[in-house]
């Protein structure tokens, strides 16, 4: 009797089916939770090869591009999602964050206000809006928004973080150790505070910017950029430059205003009190020379 050959088909390895879109989305979300953005992007693009119009895939891809500082691509993707579905919740909230990061404050505010009107019981929206107001240095409005978030959710970690950030920006005394821990543990707070510092510098509020920059450096002492910013602001906030605060605060407008005021006062003294006119012009000349010479010298000394 001849031996029977086994069925060779039973010996072949089973062909594994490629993962479907749902499985790819689940895998990408796990990678996003772990902040493995590039790997998540690869998985999402695999899903888009299967379903190019899938809104969840497109939104999550926009999120990964945003996390990798590609705001233009993230904005393009999320706007595409909202063209297809204007009510898409995740897309709208992501749009708010992208616009905020791009300093499109007015458009970002319109987006978050619309979300708050539709979901008035969501504390996270009030917290996000508060951070936007902090970036615009509207601290009182930010405090009001944080208060509403805490009313809705008294134990909300995000709202408590925003409240501490308001205290830090406003210069109020509190548990400084807790505030520094906040800056260490919450990247969003560091980013918000950094943008607040930039806004203060733009508005000439140098001493406030210097105070906050030191707090940020204490929270991340190994950050070379934070250290360099503190050194730069140390010169601008030095006591020796306090007589020049109008020039620091308002720039060339202050320079023009002071010059016009000096000419007017000098001519008035020449007519009304000529014995004081020479003294005034000498003082004005000393101030002018001081404004040219002192800043570079003080900055150089403070940067050492």
GROMACS .gro file of N, CA and C in nm, residues 11-71:
model
  183
   11UNK      N    1   0.043   2.285   0.524
   11UNK     CA    2   0.175   2.320   0.575
   11UNK      C    3   0.215   2.463   0.542
   12UNK      N    4   0.141   2.532   0.457
   12UNK     CA    5   0.174   2.671   0.420
   12UNK      C    6   0.131   2.766   0.532
   13UNK      N    7   0.214   2.869   0.558
   13UNK     CA    8   0.174   2.965   0.662
   13UNK      C    9   0.049   3.041   0.619
   14UNK      N   10  -0.038   3.067   0.715
   14UNK     CA   11  -0.161   3.140   0.685
   14UNK      C   12  -0.128   3.282   0.641
   15UNK      N   13  -0.195   3.325   0.538
   15UNK     CA   14  -0.174   3.461   0.487
   15UNK      C   15  -0.243   3.560   0.580
   16UNK      N   16  -0.164   3.652   0.634
   16UNK     CA   17  -0.219   3.748   0.730
   16UNK      C   18  -0.282   3.865   0.655
   17UNK      N   19  -0.405   3.891   0.691
   17UNK     CA   20  -0.476   4.003   0.627
   17UNK      C   21  -0.417   4.135   0.675
   18UNK      N   22  -0.403   4.233   0.584
   18UNK     CA   23  -0.353   4.364   0.627
   18UNK      C   24  -0.454   4.429   0.722
   19UNK      N   25  -0.405   4.510   0.817
   19UNK     CA   26  -0.497   4.572   0.913
   19UNK      C   27  -0.595   4.666   0.843
   20UNK      N   28  -0.716   4.670   0.894
   20UNK     CA   29  -0.815   4.760   0.839
   20UNK      C   30  -0.799   4.900   0.895
   21UNK      N   31  -0.885   4.991   0.848
   21UNK     CA   32  -0.875   5.131   0.888
   21UNK      C   33  -0.897   5.147   1.038
   22UNK      N   34  -0.994   5.077   1.094
   22UNK     CA   35  -1.021   5.089   1.237
   22UNK      C   36  -0.900   5.047   1.320
   23UNK      N   37  -0.837   4.939   1.280
   23UNK     CA   38  -0.718   4.893   1.352
   23UNK      C   39  -0.604   4.992   1.341
   24UNK      N   40  -0.590   5.054   1.224
   24UNK     CA   41  -0.484   5.154   1.205
   24UNK      C   42  -0.510   5.278   1.290
   25UNK      N   43  -0.636   5.319   1.298
   25UNK     CA   44  -0.670   5.434   1.381
   25UNK      C   45  -0.638   5.405   1.528
   26UNK      N   46  -0.674   5.285   1.573
   26UNK     CA   47  -0.647   5.248   1.712
   26UNK      C   48  -0.497   5.247   1.740
   27UNK      N   49  -0.420   5.192   1.647
   27UNK     CA   50  -0.274   5.189   1.664
   27UNK      C   51  -0.217   5.331   1.666
   28UNK      N   52  -0.266   5.416   1.577
   28UNK     CA   53  -0.216   5.554   1.570
   28UNK      C   54  -0.248   5.630   1.699
   29UNK      N   55  -0.368   5.609   1.753
   29UNK     CA   56  -0.406   5.679   1.877
   29UNK      C   57  -0.318   5.637   1.993
   30UNK      N   58  -0.280   5.510   1.999
   30UNK     CA   59  -0.188   5.465   2.103
   30UNK      C   60  -0.052   5.533   2.088
   31UNK      N   61  -0.005   5.546   1.965
   31UNK     CA   62   0.123   5.612   1.941
   31UNK      C   63   0.115   5.761   1.976
   32UNK      N   64   0.002   5.823   1.946
   32UNK     CA   65  -0.016   5.965   1.978
   32UNK      C   66  -0.016   5.985   2.129
   33UNK      N   67  -0.080   5.896   2.203
   33UNK     CA   68  -0.079   5.906   2.349
   33UNK      C   69   0.063   5.900   2.405
   34UNK      N   70   0.150   5.828   2.336
   34UNK     CA   71   0.290   5.815   2.380
   34UNK      C   72   0.380   5.921   2.315
   35UNK      N   73   0.318   6.012   2.239
   35UNK     CA   74   0.390   6.122   2.172
   35UNK      C   75   0.493   6.071   2.071
   36UNK      N   76   0.464   5.959   2.011
   36UNK     CA   77   0.551   5.905   1.904
   36UNK      C   78   0.492   5.950   1.771
   37UNK      N   79   0.514   6.078   1.744
   37UNK     CA   80   0.441   6.145   1.638
   37UNK      C   81   0.474   6.090   1.499
   38UNK      N   82   0.599   6.067   1.472
   38UNK     CA   83   0.637   6.022   1.336
   38UNK      C   84   0.583   5.883   1.307
   39UNK      N   85   0.589   5.796   1.407
   39UNK     CA   86   0.534   5.662   1.386
   39UNK      C   87   0.383   5.669   1.367
   40UNK      N   88   0.319   5.754   1.445
   40UNK     CA   89   0.173   5.770   1.430
   40UNK      C   90   0.139   5.823   1.292
   41UNK      N   91   0.219   5.918   1.243
   41UNK     CA   92   0.194   5.973   1.110
   41UNK      C   93   0.205   5.865   1.002
   42UNK      N   94   0.305   5.777   1.015
   42UNK     CA   95   0.321   5.668   0.918
   42UNK      C   96   0.198   5.578   0.916
   43UNK      N   97   0.148   5.544   1.035
   43UNK     CA   98   0.029   5.458   1.044
   43UNK      C   99  -0.093   5.529   0.984
   44UNK      N  100  -0.109   5.656   1.013
   44UNK     CA  101  -0.224   5.731   0.961
   44UNK      C  102  -0.220   5.741   0.809
   45UNK      N  103  -0.102   5.759   0.754
   45UNK     CA  104  -0.093   5.767   0.608
   45UNK      C  105  -0.123   5.631   0.544
   46UNK      N  106  -0.091   5.523   0.614
   46UNK     CA  107  -0.132   5.391   0.565
   46UNK      C  108  -0.284   5.382   0.559
   47UNK      N  109  -0.351   5.433   0.661
   47UNK     CA  110  -0.496   5.432   0.661
   47UNK      C  111  -0.555   5.520   0.552
   48UNK      N  112  -0.493   5.634   0.527
   48UNK     CA  113  -0.543   5.724   0.423
   48UNK      C  114  -0.525   5.665   0.284
   49UNK      N  115  -0.426   5.578   0.268
   49UNK     CA  116  -0.412   5.508   0.140
   49UNK      C  117  -0.533   5.419   0.113
   50UNK      N  118  -0.597   5.374   0.220
   50UNK     CA  119  -0.716   5.290   0.206
   50UNK      C  120  -0.843   5.375   0.197
   51UNK      N  121  -0.851   5.479   0.279
   51UNK     CA  122  -0.970   5.566   0.282
   51UNK      C  123  -0.925   5.711   0.284
   52UNK      N  124  -0.901   5.770   0.168
   52UNK     CA  125  -0.846   5.907   0.163
   52UNK      C  126  -0.938   6.013   0.223
   53UNK      N  127  -1.068   5.985   0.233
   53UNK     CA  128  -1.162   6.085   0.282
   53UNK      C  129  -1.202   6.062   0.427
   54UNK      N  130  -1.136   5.971   0.496
   54UNK     CA  131  -1.172   5.940   0.634
   54UNK      C  132  -1.138   6.060   0.724
   55UNK      N  133  -1.240   6.119   0.787
   55UNK     CA  134  -1.220   6.243   0.863
   55UNK      C  135  -1.139   6.219   0.991
   56UNK      N  136  -1.156   6.104   1.052
   56UNK     CA  137  -1.078   6.075   1.172
   56UNK      C  138  -0.930   6.065   1.139
   57UNK      N  139  -0.897   5.996   1.031
   57UNK     CA  140  -0.758   5.985   0.989
   57UNK      C  141  -0.699   6.123   0.957
   58UNK      N  142  -0.775   6.204   0.886
   58UNK     CA  143  -0.727   6.336   0.848
   58UNK      C  144  -0.706   6.425   0.970
   59UNK      N  145  -0.799   6.418   1.066
   59UNK     CA  146  -0.787   6.499   1.186
   59UNK      C  147  -0.666   6.458   1.269
   60UNK      N  148  -0.647   6.327   1.285
   60UNK     CA  149  -0.534   6.280   1.363
   60UNK      C  150  -0.402   6.309   1.293
   61UNK      N  151  -0.402   6.305   1.161
   61UNK     CA  152  -0.280   6.342   1.087
   61UNK      C  153  -0.250   6.490   1.109
   62UNK      N  154  -0.354   6.573   1.106
   62UNK     CA  155  -0.334   6.716   1.135
   62UNK      C  156  -0.278   6.734   1.276
   63UNK      N  157  -0.326   6.654   1.371
   63UNK     CA  158  -0.275   6.663   1.509
   63UNK      C  159  -0.126   6.630   1.516
   64UNK      N  160  -0.085   6.526   1.444
   64UNK     CA  161   0.057   6.488   1.446
   64UNK      C  162   0.144   6.594   1.380
   65UNK      N  163   0.095   6.653   1.270
   65UNK     CA  164   0.172   6.760   1.205
   65UNK      C  165   0.184   6.883   1.296
   66UNK      N  166   0.075   6.913   1.367
   66UNK     CA  167   0.076   7.025   1.462
   66UNK      C  168   0.177   6.999   1.574
   67UNK      N  169   0.178   6.876   1.624
   67UNK     CA  170   0.271   6.840   1.731
   67UNK      C  171   0.416   6.848   1.685
   68UNK      N  172   0.438   6.836   1.554
   68UNK     CA  173   0.574   6.844   1.498
   68UNK      C  174   0.605   6.983   1.442
   69UNK      N  175   0.523   7.082   1.486
   69UNK     CA  176   0.545   7.223   1.453
   69UNK      C  177   0.525   7.256   1.305
   70UNK      N  178   0.451   7.173   1.235
   70UNK     CA  179   0.418   7.203   1.096
   70UNK      C  180   0.277   7.263   1.093
   71UNK      N  181   0.267   7.389   1.135
   71UNK     CA  182   0.135   7.452   1.147
   71UNK      C  183   0.065   7.468   1.013
   0.00000   0.00000   0.00000
